[in-house]
């Protein structure tokens, strides 16, 4: 090879290597829409995609109205005091210190407001914390710095790393190679720091119970669009549940400061149809060495 060809050959090798590496990542998104994701400069909630999320967002709107009314009332009263009772207009203030009707009002008023809010917020809290009989149970464990998903009924588990993390050949930065990997997985660079190399897969419209724990320090598992967030504490097993309404991709991020790469352990949940879920389950059992419960029963009978 002539010396002048070397850079060309090196470049060809480099891009071939990138392409080969990128092929390691499956197109995990498929043709699913990305529903649960943060937007740049967004201030509103992500679209609600579970009963809990709908109720939470409704509650937030209702409390916001009450807060706004109270804030306006207090600002108005302050304004009245400033205008009517300032030193110039009211040089010699009256010297009384008590007004029983006013004191009763400002004691009873907040109590009534709190009871009113509680009447709506407690049922939502109970809805969230009363874990139903799950159609599917998944255990997730937070590690520094990735998540592991275990499907105990099928005896397999797998890790889920951010695309662009060292485990996927990156260094947490958005390099051209990482962009390629994201595209290979069905994403764009907008999903950098959200997309993972594998995803927790669940069927649409089923009660999913997620057991959350931590392996080393406290992490927190959340999917804002489902209205769920739960700390994963080492040595403890907490639970959350959701029932996803719509097929799609939903993102979350570890929400408990857990160390230097805390920002790089996102969560991807893929909500698919029942048939697609079963097909994925077959592939996952094959790939991660799991078994079907029927097979366990058959093995016991023999
Ligand atoms: Cu974490």
XYZ file of C-alpha atoms and ligand atoms in Angstrom:
303
model
C 0.000 0.000 0.000
C 1.294 3.414 -0.923
C 1.925 5.662 2.039
C -0.516 8.300 0.718
C -3.389 5.764 0.906
C -2.881 5.172 4.614
C -5.164 7.950 5.903
C -7.930 6.764 3.584
C -7.527 3.174 4.748
C -7.482 4.300 8.371
C -10.651 6.328 7.860
C -12.373 3.388 6.139
C -11.391 1.093 8.986
C -12.584 3.654 11.544
C -16.027 4.013 9.975
C -16.346 0.254 9.476
C -15.560 -0.187 13.167
C -18.178 2.398 14.106
C -20.759 0.705 11.892
C -19.927 -2.725 13.325
C -20.251 -1.430 16.849
C -23.485 0.393 16.131
C -25.017 -2.812 14.817
C -24.714 -4.240 18.299
C -27.681 -2.104 19.292
C -31.062 -3.370 18.092
C -33.699 -0.980 16.920
C -35.418 -1.104 20.279
C -37.785 1.755 19.600
C -39.299 0.129 16.521
C -42.118 2.294 15.165
C -43.415 3.299 18.590
C -44.081 6.995 19.254
C -42.081 8.713 21.969
C -44.762 9.825 24.426
C -43.161 10.302 27.829
C -40.199 12.612 27.368
C -39.159 16.022 28.675
C -39.217 18.928 26.224
C -36.587 21.682 26.035
C -37.741 24.647 28.165
C -40.949 22.753 28.962
C -42.765 23.731 32.167
C -45.867 21.555 31.934
C -46.304 17.907 32.825
C -45.496 15.151 30.388
C -48.650 13.693 28.820
C -50.495 11.589 31.386
C -50.662 7.958 30.380
C -52.087 6.208 33.441
C -55.009 6.775 35.811
C -52.621 7.878 38.545
C -50.967 10.448 36.259
C -54.381 11.829 35.161
C -55.492 12.149 38.786
C -52.204 13.719 39.885
C -52.334 16.303 37.137
C -55.974 17.113 37.860
C -55.114 17.506 41.561
C -52.216 19.803 40.669
C -54.521 22.002 38.586
C -57.122 22.157 41.355
C -54.576 23.059 44.056
C -53.053 25.645 41.705
C -56.434 27.433 41.571
C -56.635 27.484 45.375
C -53.020 28.704 45.693
C -53.663 31.444 43.129
C -56.803 32.607 44.952
C -54.996 32.695 48.334
C -51.990 34.521 46.832
C -54.238 37.132 45.204
C -56.195 37.597 48.452
C -52.993 38.113 50.500
C -51.526 40.522 47.907
C -54.852 42.420 47.868
C -54.976 42.691 51.668
C -51.342 43.856 51.730
C -52.221 46.474 49.132
C -55.149 47.729 51.244
C -52.897 47.966 54.327
C -50.192 49.816 52.397
C -52.615 52.350 50.939
C -55.057 52.932 53.770
C -52.937 52.498 56.851
C -49.599 54.031 55.898
C -47.968 56.611 58.166
C -49.152 59.621 56.146
C -52.802 58.610 55.853
C -53.092 57.104 59.292
C -50.628 58.932 61.593
C -52.116 57.674 64.871
C -52.991 53.992 64.604
C -55.578 52.478 66.886
C -54.081 50.369 69.646
C -56.377 47.331 69.883
C -54.615 43.921 69.661
C -57.432 41.399 69.305
C -60.376 40.898 66.998
C -62.154 37.656 67.827
C -64.235 37.282 64.616
C -61.129 37.861 62.415
C -59.058 35.407 64.461
C -61.752 32.727 64.237
C -61.974 33.300 60.477
C -58.252 32.967 59.829
C -58.125 29.798 61.944
C -61.216 28.082 60.537
C -60.575 29.206 56.918
C -57.254 27.358 56.440
C -58.648 24.278 58.227
C -61.567 24.148 55.789
C -59.202 24.641 52.826
C -56.864 21.866 54.033
C -59.773 19.455 54.620
C -61.074 20.263 51.137
C -57.668 19.576 49.528
C -57.223 16.431 51.647
C -60.602 15.109 50.503
C -59.201 15.017 46.969
C -55.517 14.293 47.562
C -55.820 11.387 50.011
C -57.820 9.180 47.593
C -55.114 9.759 44.954
C -52.440 8.880 47.509
C -54.305 5.685 48.427
C -54.774 4.837 44.752
C -51.034 5.137 44.288
C -50.051 3.267 47.426
C -52.588 0.450 47.250
C -50.712 -2.003 45.093
C -53.168 -4.146 43.097
C -52.710 -7.754 42.099
C -50.189 -7.319 39.287
C -50.668 -8.890 35.872
C -46.921 -8.639 35.591
C -44.341 -8.126 38.322
C -40.951 -6.682 37.503
C -38.137 -6.074 39.952
C -35.819 -3.200 39.217
C -32.527 -2.651 40.985
C -30.577 0.595 40.811
C -26.817 0.259 40.469
C -24.109 2.912 40.166
C -24.987 3.755 37.342
C -27.556 1.696 35.506
C -30.771 -0.212 36.107
C -31.342 -3.937 36.137
C -34.755 -5.387 35.296
C -35.776 -8.789 36.533
C -38.898 -10.661 35.400
C -39.139 -13.114 38.315
C -41.995 -15.136 36.770
C -39.722 -15.960 33.846
C -36.449 -16.123 35.768
C -34.403 -13.725 33.711
C -32.916 -10.316 34.198
C -30.932 -7.847 32.141
C -29.107 -4.562 32.548
C -30.166 -1.301 30.970
C -27.452 1.243 30.215
C -27.675 4.729 28.781
C -26.674 4.793 25.130
C -23.378 6.651 25.230
C -22.311 5.340 28.652
C -18.987 3.467 29.013
C -20.857 0.132 28.972
C -22.018 0.904 25.434
C -18.578 2.134 24.353
C -19.070 5.841 25.035
C -17.861 8.290 27.634
C -21.171 10.044 28.461
C -20.666 12.576 25.659
C -22.636 12.995 22.460
C -20.048 11.904 19.914
C -20.794 11.031 16.253
C -20.513 7.370 17.248
C -23.158 7.806 19.946
C -25.452 9.597 17.463
C -25.083 6.579 15.186
C -25.915 4.205 18.047
C -28.970 6.291 18.931
C -30.147 6.155 15.310
C -29.533 2.428 15.225
C -31.799 2.083 18.276
C -34.483 4.170 16.547
C -33.819 7.476 18.307
C -32.341 10.863 17.476
C -29.814 12.908 19.407
C -32.766 14.558 21.210
C -33.116 11.307 23.146
C -29.473 11.367 24.297
C -29.321 10.843 28.092
C -32.826 9.347 27.973
C -32.490 6.366 25.656
C -31.072 3.103 26.959
C -29.576 0.114 25.186
C -32.339 -2.185 26.490
C -35.754 -1.253 27.793
C -38.244 -2.484 30.341
C -40.991 -3.902 28.121
C -44.607 -4.102 29.317
C -47.951 -4.716 27.622
C -50.482 -1.912 27.294
C -53.521 -1.858 29.608
C -52.185 -4.274 32.233
C -51.460 -3.713 35.892
C -47.703 -3.618 36.169
C -46.232 -3.916 39.653
C -42.632 -2.733 39.882
C -40.548 -3.682 42.894
C -37.802 -1.149 43.404
C -34.564 -1.572 45.321
C -30.970 -0.353 45.253
C -27.797 -2.412 45.155
C -25.293 0.104 46.453
C -26.757 3.505 47.305
C -30.254 4.999 47.124
C -31.541 5.485 43.569
C -35.039 6.455 42.471
C -37.068 4.946 39.654
C -39.608 7.134 37.931
C -41.688 7.506 34.801
C -43.303 10.968 34.962
C -45.939 10.127 32.332
C -47.228 7.310 34.585
C -47.121 9.502 37.709
C -44.833 7.105 39.571
C -41.608 7.642 41.487
C -40.079 5.373 44.085
C -36.763 5.369 45.921
C -34.745 2.195 45.563
C -33.168 1.680 48.995
C -30.532 -1.049 49.490
C -31.915 -3.859 51.643
C -35.532 -2.835 51.134
C -38.089 -3.707 48.517
C -40.582 -0.963 47.711
C -43.412 -1.228 45.215
C -45.188 0.973 42.727
C -47.755 0.206 40.092
C -49.112 1.617 36.859
C -51.383 0.674 34.007
C -50.127 2.263 30.799
C -52.867 3.550 28.494
C -51.012 3.939 25.254
C -48.340 2.057 23.341
C -45.139 4.037 23.093
C -41.776 4.899 24.569
C -41.650 6.485 28.022
C -38.545 7.928 29.611
C -37.508 8.627 33.169
C -34.275 9.460 34.951
C -32.814 8.355 38.270
C -34.215 10.874 40.726
C -32.037 10.418 43.779
C -28.502 11.837 43.792
C -26.511 8.620 43.653
C -23.006 9.567 42.661
C -20.910 11.007 39.882
C -22.854 9.438 36.987
C -26.297 9.996 38.510
C -27.322 11.950 35.416
C -26.440 9.051 33.148
C -28.735 6.248 34.308
C -31.988 6.968 32.482
C -35.004 4.696 32.340
C -36.775 3.544 29.187
C -40.123 1.794 29.356
C -41.505 0.379 26.154
C -45.279 -0.151 26.183
C -46.347 -2.580 23.472
C -49.356 -4.678 22.479
C -50.004 -7.969 24.253
C -48.844 -9.930 21.171
C -45.646 -7.922 20.841
C -45.002 -8.356 24.544
C -45.306 -12.142 24.244
C -42.970 -12.143 21.231
C -40.461 -10.006 23.143
C -40.784 -12.334 26.142
C -39.849 -15.308 23.953
C -36.789 -13.480 22.633
C -35.802 -12.275 26.125
C -36.178 -15.770 27.629
C -33.922 -17.059 24.864
C -31.378 -14.248 25.149
C -31.158 -13.956 28.941
C -31.656 -17.625 29.815
C -35.127 -17.496 31.370
C -37.931 -20.045 31.503
C -41.690 -20.029 31.079
C -43.760 -20.904 34.151
C -45.381 -23.765 32.113
C -41.941 -25.225 31.619
C -41.316 -25.028 35.367
C -44.583 -26.871 36.033
C -43.747 -29.522 33.458
C -40.321 -29.975 35.012
C -41.908 -30.491 38.437
C -44.309 -33.156 37.132
C -41.509 -35.214 35.576
Cu -29.176 6.516 40.604
